[in-house]
Amino acid sequence: MSGASLPTQAQIVVIGGGIIGCSIAYHLTTLGRKDVLLLERKELTCGTTWHAAGLITTLRHTENQTRLARYSQELYKDLETITGQATGFRQVGSIQIASSRERVREMRRGCDMARCFGVEVEEISPAEIRNKWPLAETRDIQAGFYFPDDGRANPTDTTQALAKGARQGGATIAQNVTVDKVSTRASRVTGVVTEHGEISCEHVVNCAGMWARELGARNNVTIPLQAAEHYYLVTEAIEGVHAELPILRDPDNRAYFREETGKIMLGIFEDIAAPWALGGIPEDFSFDELAPDWDRLTPYLERAMRRIPIMQDSGIQLLFCGPESFTADHNYFMGEAPDLAGYFVAAGFNSLGVLSAGGVGLVMAQWITSGHPPMDVFDVDIKRTHRFQGNPAFLRDRTVESLGLVYRNHWPYRQFETARNIKKLVLHDRLAAANACFGESAGWERPNWYAPAGVKAEYEYSFGRPGWFGHVAAEHRAVRDNVGVFEQSSFTKLLVQGNGAEAFLNRLATNNLAVPVGKVVYTQFLNNRGGIEADITITRTGETEYLVVTPAFTATHVYSWLKNHIVSDEFVVITDVSPSHGILNVQGPRARDLLQTLTDADLSAPAFPFATMQCINIGYSNVMALRVSYTGELGWELFVPTEFLQQTYDNIIKKGSDFGLKHCGYHALNSLRIERGFREFAHDIGADDNPVEAGLDFTCRFNKPTPFIGQDKVAAMRAAGPPKRRLLQFMLADPEPLLYHAEPIFRNGEMLGYTSSGMYGFTLGAAVALGYISHPEGVSDEFVASGNFEICVEGSNYPATVSCSAFYDPDGKRCRA
């Protein structure tokens, strides 16, 4: 279709004709949406799709991302039958090789995770690798990991097949049409403006690839991605290279290899990449190559070619450098923009666009048509982002690392090294003087652990016990036995005010917010399916005022959830007041003794009960003190006005010397909370998890005047008897192995689930984890008690004790003391 014959209206406009946009258009038509218009600025596949390698390697780092990749694989198998257009898909399998001990450990954990997600994989020997890839050098290889269902597709042919399927389903595709901007009114999409005129619509989907950030910025939609250079070469024809060779991935040499019409394609993911088009993408850019920096790439190519020695003596047919878009956290973007209804995004695929496109198209089509995603996609939801991440300087610096992460070791607790020190705590310098080792979350520099005097506060990564293991153990024990202080000012603080605040929050929250001023309420927000969208504390600070506190990484998501659920007749105002107060969290059995020396307020249990808030004086500051605990111990979270924070901290540290006070970081907090069985959002609970399965239905109040969102679903689950899926706590009998997440859980030899989060329990003396198991007849207490449980770590099963309640202080007596 030409620009001159464009329609003046469509229900849904998809911007971008790469494989993502074409997949979304196709899947919309499979759901019966025929009034779909796809606009491509040049020609289909131009930009990035046309030069993609087309690898379909299905294991990703979450179950749902793996499900999307597996769906893509199945779709590409069937598209030729459905549309008559070939995709070039070949199920040749893939091999990932490990030539270092730590890589073997990582991949064995990856294989454990693959089994959890239903991905077939087997560990193979160097000899077996050589048998499958006769041209490969294997003498330095310690192990290989074979994924027989993986494959490859032709990106251009697959995109054309999706486009053909979309047209067959009723969609219209117009090429050589540039979208100048998206029209809006009252924070809602109304249409798109092109050089041929305006097209009215209800929904827009920004699938503009590396142009997506610039297009989003025109409507103040933050899409933090940056184009970066990606390199590959193709040899001349080589004898012995055939179409059934598996994809060969060599992460220790930052390389992948695949067959290309009798030749070998070698692709490189550099440790330090090069961002491209920092000043803006040229207007005429389409099927273009970039000027390569082969001096920078030559060492990588030489090292990679040693894996396939015959390449060193083969001619080179093609040396290619092209742009791909990368994100700050190496996860792509999906979903509806937080502040603009009807504006959807699917972009930033980090070299995983062909692999992800089928599943992303399916999810996005369902999201657009039903108003919510069909599964938990928080880790790729556009609402996980923060406005500062769209800063071009930030993206320039972070991209060089993000691209390099593709084939680097995926260490537990690994911290980004680039684009750091963005947001510093008021107490940053004092914490640094206390030898804090900082990590980054949502741009905040936060103390993850503290090094003792004379020890350098820096990370040493390992899949075993890291160098900081003993330091965190000391922090953990200080909180269990004495007293510790955590700096938690990075938490987001949202003030919900207005005459309608109580009714509004009671409609969203599972717990009852019709409470006295000063009451602290632990609660969840649920979606209409009963899934958990937020896990928060809400404190009533006035008759028409509440304080909602949530972790920094959930700030955009929770703020949007609140804002988007205000109805027209509700008088409610939501204000982010995070900068106004810092948080010092004093925890441990001697917390009361320490704080009592600093205030004239009565901190005794009768005068200051658990789950309440009082304003108290500490030094010259008036502090809002919340008696709550995420450690399982007696403690208070002190919300201190920012201007008084340094003085309050100094007073606590000075007096704390009399009580053995210890600085504690987030790693210790994680260990403490897992021992106590406390859940963490985006790890143990999310939109696919409900309060009954997660053991959180104690927060659900069914007798409120206004039902909470999802109440009918939760009530039905409770009435159905023991849940078929349930979150439990596990502890290994062997004190040596470590648990992180996604380790398979076996009952009587049958795998029933996997861990959702884990860490060493220094009080309990072994690794502890939370994890879900499933059973079609229900996971009752009796079913749990009658089984013999094991957890698989790096391919070996270890006996585990299981509990339906917390191993540590299950009745919560210590925090209520």
mmCIF file of C-alpha atoms in Angstrom, residues 255-480:
data_model
loop_
_atom_site.group_PDB
_atom_site.id
_atom_site.type_symbol
_atom_site.label_atom_id
_atom_site.label_comp_id
_atom_site.label_asym_id
_atom_site.label_seq_id
_atom_site.Cartn_x
_atom_site.Cartn_y
_atom_site.Cartn_z
ATOM 1 C CA ALA A 255 31.736 -16.136 20.039
ATOM 2 C CA TYR A 256 29.048 -18.157 18.305
ATOM 3 C CA PHE A 257 29.272 -20.214 15.113
ATOM 4 C CA ARG A 258 26.642 -21.500 12.729
ATOM 5 C CA GLU A 259 26.428 -22.851 9.238
ATOM 6 C CA GLU A 260 25.517 -20.416 6.458
ATOM 7 C CA THR A 261 24.977 -22.143 3.056
ATOM 8 C CA GLY A 262 28.094 -24.282 3.384
ATOM 9 C CA LYS A 263 30.066 -21.512 5.052
ATOM 10 C CA ILE A 264 30.659 -20.608 8.709
ATOM 11 C CA MET A 265 29.175 -17.521 10.319
ATOM 12 C CA LEU A 266 31.154 -16.292 13.331
ATOM 13 C CA GLY A 267 29.502 -13.692 15.568
ATOM 14 C CA ILE A 268 31.183 -11.752 18.365
ATOM 15 C CA PHE A 269 29.857 -10.212 21.589
ATOM 16 C CA GLU A 270 32.645 -7.971 22.835
ATOM 17 C CA ASP A 271 33.373 -7.373 26.508
ATOM 18 C CA ILE A 272 33.374 -3.631 25.836
ATOM 19 C CA ALA A 273 31.060 -2.697 22.989
ATOM 20 C CA ALA A 274 30.626 0.459 20.947
ATOM 21 C CA PRO A 275 27.382 2.459 21.005
ATOM 22 C CA TRP A 276 26.286 3.842 17.654
ATOM 23 C CA ALA A 277 24.465 6.956 16.447
ATOM 24 C CA LEU A 278 24.671 8.822 19.731
ATOM 25 C CA GLY A 279 23.642 11.986 17.933
ATOM 26 C CA GLY A 280 20.652 10.366 16.253
ATOM 27 C CA ILE A 281 20.138 7.737 13.559
ATOM 28 C CA PRO A 282 20.554 9.073 9.998
ATOM 29 C CA GLU A 283 17.209 9.742 8.349
ATOM 30 C CA ASP A 284 17.949 7.560 5.310
ATOM 31 C CA PHE A 285 19.311 4.579 7.249
ATOM 32 C CA SER A 286 17.717 1.261 6.276
ATOM 33 C CA PHE A 287 19.633 -1.708 4.815
ATOM 34 C CA ASP A 288 22.955 -0.149 5.707
ATOM 35 C CA GLU A 289 26.195 -1.442 7.142
ATOM 36 C CA LEU A 290 28.318 0.447 9.658
ATOM 37 C CA ALA A 291 31.952 1.355 9.207
ATOM 38 C CA PRO A 292 33.692 -1.372 11.221
ATOM 39 C CA ASP A 293 36.547 -1.024 13.680
ATOM 40 C CA TRP A 294 38.389 -4.188 12.767
ATOM 41 C CA ASP A 295 41.432 -3.204 14.818
ATOM 42 C CA ARG A 296 39.238 -3.458 17.914
ATOM 43 C CA LEU A 297 37.635 -6.706 16.749
ATOM 44 C CA THR A 298 40.709 -8.509 15.426
ATOM 45 C CA PRO A 299 41.838 -9.913 18.822
ATOM 46 C CA TYR A 300 38.341 -11.323 19.389
ATOM 47 C CA LEU A 301 38.240 -12.854 15.912
ATOM 48 C CA GLU A 302 41.674 -14.388 16.244
ATOM 49 C CA ARG A 303 40.810 -15.937 19.590
ATOM 50 C CA ALA A 304 37.459 -17.221 18.330
ATOM 51 C CA MET A 305 38.953 -18.746 15.184
ATOM 52 C CA ARG A 306 41.191 -20.933 17.319
ATOM 53 C CA ARG A 307 38.016 -22.807 18.224
ATOM 54 C CA ILE A 308 37.520 -23.684 14.520
ATOM 55 C CA PRO A 309 41.141 -23.714 13.280
ATOM 56 C CA ILE A 310 40.251 -24.235 9.614
ATOM 57 C CA MET A 311 38.772 -20.727 9.633
ATOM 58 C CA GLN A 312 42.266 -19.280 10.018
ATOM 59 C CA ASP A 313 43.136 -20.567 6.535
ATOM 60 C CA SER A 314 39.776 -19.922 4.890
ATOM 61 C CA GLY A 315 38.781 -16.964 2.796
ATOM 62 C CA ILE A 316 36.410 -14.368 4.211
ATOM 63 C CA GLN A 317 33.345 -13.673 2.108
ATOM 64 C CA LEU A 318 31.807 -11.043 4.401
ATOM 65 C CA LEU A 319 32.911 -8.860 7.285
ATOM 66 C CA PHE A 320 29.770 -7.257 8.674
ATOM 67 C CA CYS A 321 29.029 -4.600 11.256
ATOM 68 C CA GLY A 322 25.424 -3.594 11.881
ATOM 69 C CA PRO A 323 23.432 -1.924 14.645
ATOM 70 C CA GLU A 324 21.211 -3.611 17.215
ATOM 71 C CA SER A 325 19.427 -2.016 20.165
ATOM 72 C CA PHE A 326 20.428 -2.801 23.730
ATOM 73 C CA THR A 327 18.868 -1.899 27.060
ATOM 74 C CA ALA A 328 20.326 -0.841 30.386
ATOM 75 C CA ASP A 329 19.540 -4.133 32.164
ATOM 76 C CA HIS A 330 19.703 -6.446 29.124
ATOM 77 C CA ASN A 331 15.990 -7.203 29.246
ATOM 78 C CA TYR A 332 13.687 -6.086 26.441
ATOM 79 C CA PHE A 333 10.625 -3.854 26.762
ATOM 80 C CA MET A 334 6.978 -4.838 26.468
ATOM 81 C CA GLY A 335 3.705 -3.379 27.607
ATOM 82 C CA GLU A 336 1.723 -0.197 28.016
ATOM 83 C CA ALA A 337 3.527 3.041 28.856
ATOM 84 C CA PRO A 338 2.957 4.068 32.484
ATOM 85 C CA ASP A 339 1.535 7.536 31.796
ATOM 86 C CA LEU A 340 -0.089 7.243 28.368
ATOM 87 C CA ALA A 341 -3.073 4.941 27.926
ATOM 88 C CA GLY A 342 -3.135 3.044 24.644
ATOM 89 C CA TYR A 343 0.606 3.530 23.986
ATOM 90 C CA PHE A 344 2.294 0.121 23.875
ATOM 91 C CA VAL A 345 5.980 -0.675 23.448
ATOM 92 C CA ALA A 346 7.835 -3.732 22.151
ATOM 93 C CA ALA A 347 11.485 -2.851 21.560
ATOM 94 C CA GLY A 348 15.073 -3.204 22.779
ATOM 95 C CA PHE A 349 15.634 -6.889 22.139
ATOM 96 C CA ASN A 350 19.379 -7.145 22.823
ATOM 97 C CA SER A 351 20.100 -9.453 19.846
ATOM 98 C CA LEU A 352 17.171 -11.677 20.865
ATOM 99 C CA GLY A 353 14.525 -10.271 18.537
ATOM 100 C CA VAL A 354 14.099 -13.253 16.196
ATOM 101 C CA LEU A 355 14.161 -15.641 19.136
ATOM 102 C CA SER A 356 11.575 -13.627 21.084
ATOM 103 C CA ALA A 357 9.320 -12.311 18.326
ATOM 104 C CA GLY A 358 6.796 -15.131 18.174
ATOM 105 C CA GLY A 359 6.132 -15.179 21.912
ATOM 106 C CA VAL A 360 6.239 -11.399 22.207
ATOM 107 C CA GLY A 361 3.693 -11.082 19.403
ATOM 108 C CA LEU A 362 1.370 -13.498 21.180
ATOM 109 C CA VAL A 363 1.648 -11.763 24.569
ATOM 110 C CA MET A 364 1.386 -8.242 23.184
ATOM 111 C CA ALA A 365 -1.682 -9.097 21.118
ATOM 112 C CA GLN A 366 -3.402 -10.550 24.172
ATOM 113 C CA TRP A 367 -2.294 -7.604 26.307
ATOM 114 C CA ILE A 368 -3.714 -5.056 23.856
ATOM 115 C CA THR A 369 -7.016 -6.861 23.387
ATOM 116 C CA SER A 370 -7.675 -7.863 27.014
ATOM 117 C CA GLY A 371 -6.025 -4.967 28.853
ATOM 118 C CA HIS A 372 -3.545 -7.127 30.750
ATOM 119 C CA PRO A 373 -0.711 -9.532 29.922
ATOM 120 C CA PRO A 374 -1.518 -13.264 29.974
ATOM 121 C CA MET A 375 1.464 -14.007 32.217
ATOM 122 C CA ASP A 376 3.905 -12.316 34.591
ATOM 123 C CA VAL A 377 6.305 -10.253 32.476
ATOM 124 C CA PHE A 378 7.498 -7.788 35.117
ATOM 125 C CA ASP A 379 11.157 -8.362 34.231
ATOM 126 C CA VAL A 380 10.484 -7.076 30.688
ATOM 127 C CA ASP A 381 7.576 -4.711 31.402
ATOM 128 C CA ILE A 382 8.245 -1.118 30.324
ATOM 129 C CA LYS A 383 6.936 -0.086 33.758
ATOM 130 C CA ARG A 384 10.062 -1.458 35.415
ATOM 131 C CA THR A 385 12.034 1.452 33.967
ATOM 132 C CA HIS A 386 12.886 4.813 35.523
ATOM 133 C CA ARG A 387 13.032 8.151 33.764
ATOM 134 C CA PHE A 388 16.745 8.727 34.376
ATOM 135 C CA GLN A 389 17.515 5.568 32.390
ATOM 136 C CA GLY A 390 16.452 7.342 29.207
ATOM 137 C CA ASN A 391 19.326 9.781 29.605
ATOM 138 C CA PRO A 392 21.562 9.474 26.499
ATOM 139 C CA ALA A 393 24.785 9.751 28.486
ATOM 140 C CA PHE A 394 23.659 6.978 30.830
ATOM 141 C CA LEU A 395 22.736 4.734 27.912
ATOM 142 C CA ARG A 396 26.010 5.464 26.123
ATOM 143 C CA ASP A 397 28.013 4.289 29.124
ATOM 144 C CA ARG A 398 25.796 1.381 30.179
ATOM 145 C CA THR A 399 25.380 -0.059 26.668
ATOM 146 C CA VAL A 400 29.060 -0.908 26.380
ATOM 147 C CA GLU A 401 28.608 -3.240 29.343
ATOM 148 C CA SER A 402 25.089 -4.478 28.609
ATOM 149 C CA LEU A 403 26.051 -5.895 25.223
ATOM 150 C CA GLY A 404 29.113 -7.542 26.740
ATOM 151 C CA LEU A 405 26.965 -9.382 29.286
ATOM 152 C CA VAL A 406 25.574 -11.704 26.607
ATOM 153 C CA TYR A 407 28.520 -14.109 26.861
ATOM 154 C CA ARG A 408 30.130 -13.125 30.143
ATOM 155 C CA ASN A 409 29.703 -15.215 33.281
ATOM 156 C CA HIS A 410 26.329 -14.573 34.880
ATOM 157 C CA TRP A 411 27.574 -14.426 38.434
ATOM 158 C CA PRO A 412 25.295 -14.442 41.458
ATOM 159 C CA TYR A 413 24.994 -10.902 42.817
ATOM 160 C CA ARG A 414 26.910 -9.439 39.868
ATOM 161 C CA GLN A 415 26.849 -5.631 39.900
ATOM 162 C CA PHE A 416 26.937 -3.284 36.919
ATOM 163 C CA GLU A 417 30.244 -1.456 36.696
ATOM 164 C CA THR A 418 29.340 1.298 34.249
ATOM 165 C CA ALA A 419 27.049 4.335 34.701
ATOM 166 C CA ARG A 420 27.344 4.178 38.471
ATOM 167 C CA ASN A 421 27.023 6.792 41.244
ATOM 168 C CA ILE A 422 23.889 8.196 39.616
ATOM 169 C CA LYS A 423 21.863 8.558 42.798
ATOM 170 C CA LYS A 424 23.770 8.764 46.064
ATOM 171 C CA LEU A 425 22.272 8.500 49.506
ATOM 172 C CA VAL A 426 22.608 11.480 51.819
ATOM 173 C CA LEU A 427 24.729 9.208 54.007
ATOM 174 C CA HIS A 428 26.814 7.829 51.140
ATOM 175 C CA ASP A 429 30.133 9.254 52.305
ATOM 176 C CA ARG A 430 29.564 8.123 55.885
ATOM 177 C CA LEU A 431 28.733 4.615 54.698
ATOM 178 C CA ALA A 432 31.781 4.591 52.450
ATOM 179 C CA ALA A 433 33.873 5.574 55.465
ATOM 180 C CA ALA A 434 32.380 2.554 57.244
ATOM 181 C CA ASN A 435 33.818 0.437 54.364
ATOM 182 C CA ALA A 436 30.549 -0.269 52.577
ATOM 183 C CA CYS A 437 30.625 -2.227 49.331
ATOM 184 C CA PHE A 438 27.928 -0.617 47.210
ATOM 185 C CA GLY A 439 25.580 -2.204 44.730
ATOM 186 C CA GLU A 440 23.156 -0.471 42.407
ATOM 187 C CA SER A 441 19.363 -0.693 42.320
ATOM 188 C CA ALA A 442 17.212 1.655 40.245
ATOM 189 C CA GLY A 443 20.240 3.961 40.018
ATOM 190 C CA TRP A 444 20.744 4.096 43.798
ATOM 191 C CA GLU A 445 24.100 3.284 45.330
ATOM 192 C CA ARG A 446 23.213 1.046 48.265
ATOM 193 C CA PRO A 447 25.421 -0.792 50.769
ATOM 194 C CA ASN A 448 25.212 -4.504 50.000
ATOM 195 C CA TRP A 449 27.815 -5.476 52.603
ATOM 196 C CA TYR A 450 30.565 -3.980 54.726
ATOM 197 C CA ALA A 451 34.203 -4.998 54.776
ATOM 198 C CA PRO A 452 36.106 -5.126 58.059
ATOM 199 C CA ALA A 453 38.998 -2.753 58.652
ATOM 200 C CA GLY A 454 41.933 -3.516 56.393
ATOM 201 C CA VAL A 455 39.825 -5.401 53.801
ATOM 202 C CA LYS A 456 39.026 -3.799 50.448
ATOM 203 C CA ALA A 457 35.289 -3.410 49.885
ATOM 204 C CA GLU A 458 34.964 -4.894 46.415
ATOM 205 C CA TYR A 459 33.259 -7.888 44.857
ATOM 206 C CA GLU A 460 34.968 -11.151 44.000
ATOM 207 C CA TYR A 461 32.482 -13.275 42.081
ATOM 208 C CA SER A 462 32.029 -17.011 42.332
ATOM 209 C CA PHE A 463 29.384 -19.726 42.168
ATOM 210 C CA GLY A 464 30.796 -20.935 45.459
ATOM 211 C CA ARG A 465 31.446 -18.938 48.611
ATOM 212 C CA PRO A 466 32.504 -15.422 47.597
ATOM 213 C CA GLY A 467 35.080 -13.383 49.491
ATOM 214 C CA TRP A 468 32.380 -11.429 51.328
ATOM 215 C CA PHE A 469 30.611 -14.550 52.633
ATOM 216 C CA GLY A 470 32.085 -14.302 56.125
ATOM 217 C CA HIS A 471 31.488 -10.539 56.366
ATOM 218 C CA VAL A 472 27.783 -10.981 55.613
ATOM 219 C CA ALA A 473 27.646 -13.812 58.143
ATOM 220 C CA ALA A 474 28.890 -11.397 60.825
ATOM 221 C CA GLU A 475 26.230 -8.825 59.879
ATOM 222 C CA HIS A 476 23.537 -11.491 59.938
ATOM 223 C CA ARG A 477 24.565 -12.703 63.375
ATOM 224 C CA ALA A 478 24.694 -9.175 64.738
ATOM 225 C CA VAL A 479 21.015 -8.730 63.910
ATOM 226 C CA ARG A 480 20.035 -12.124 65.290
#
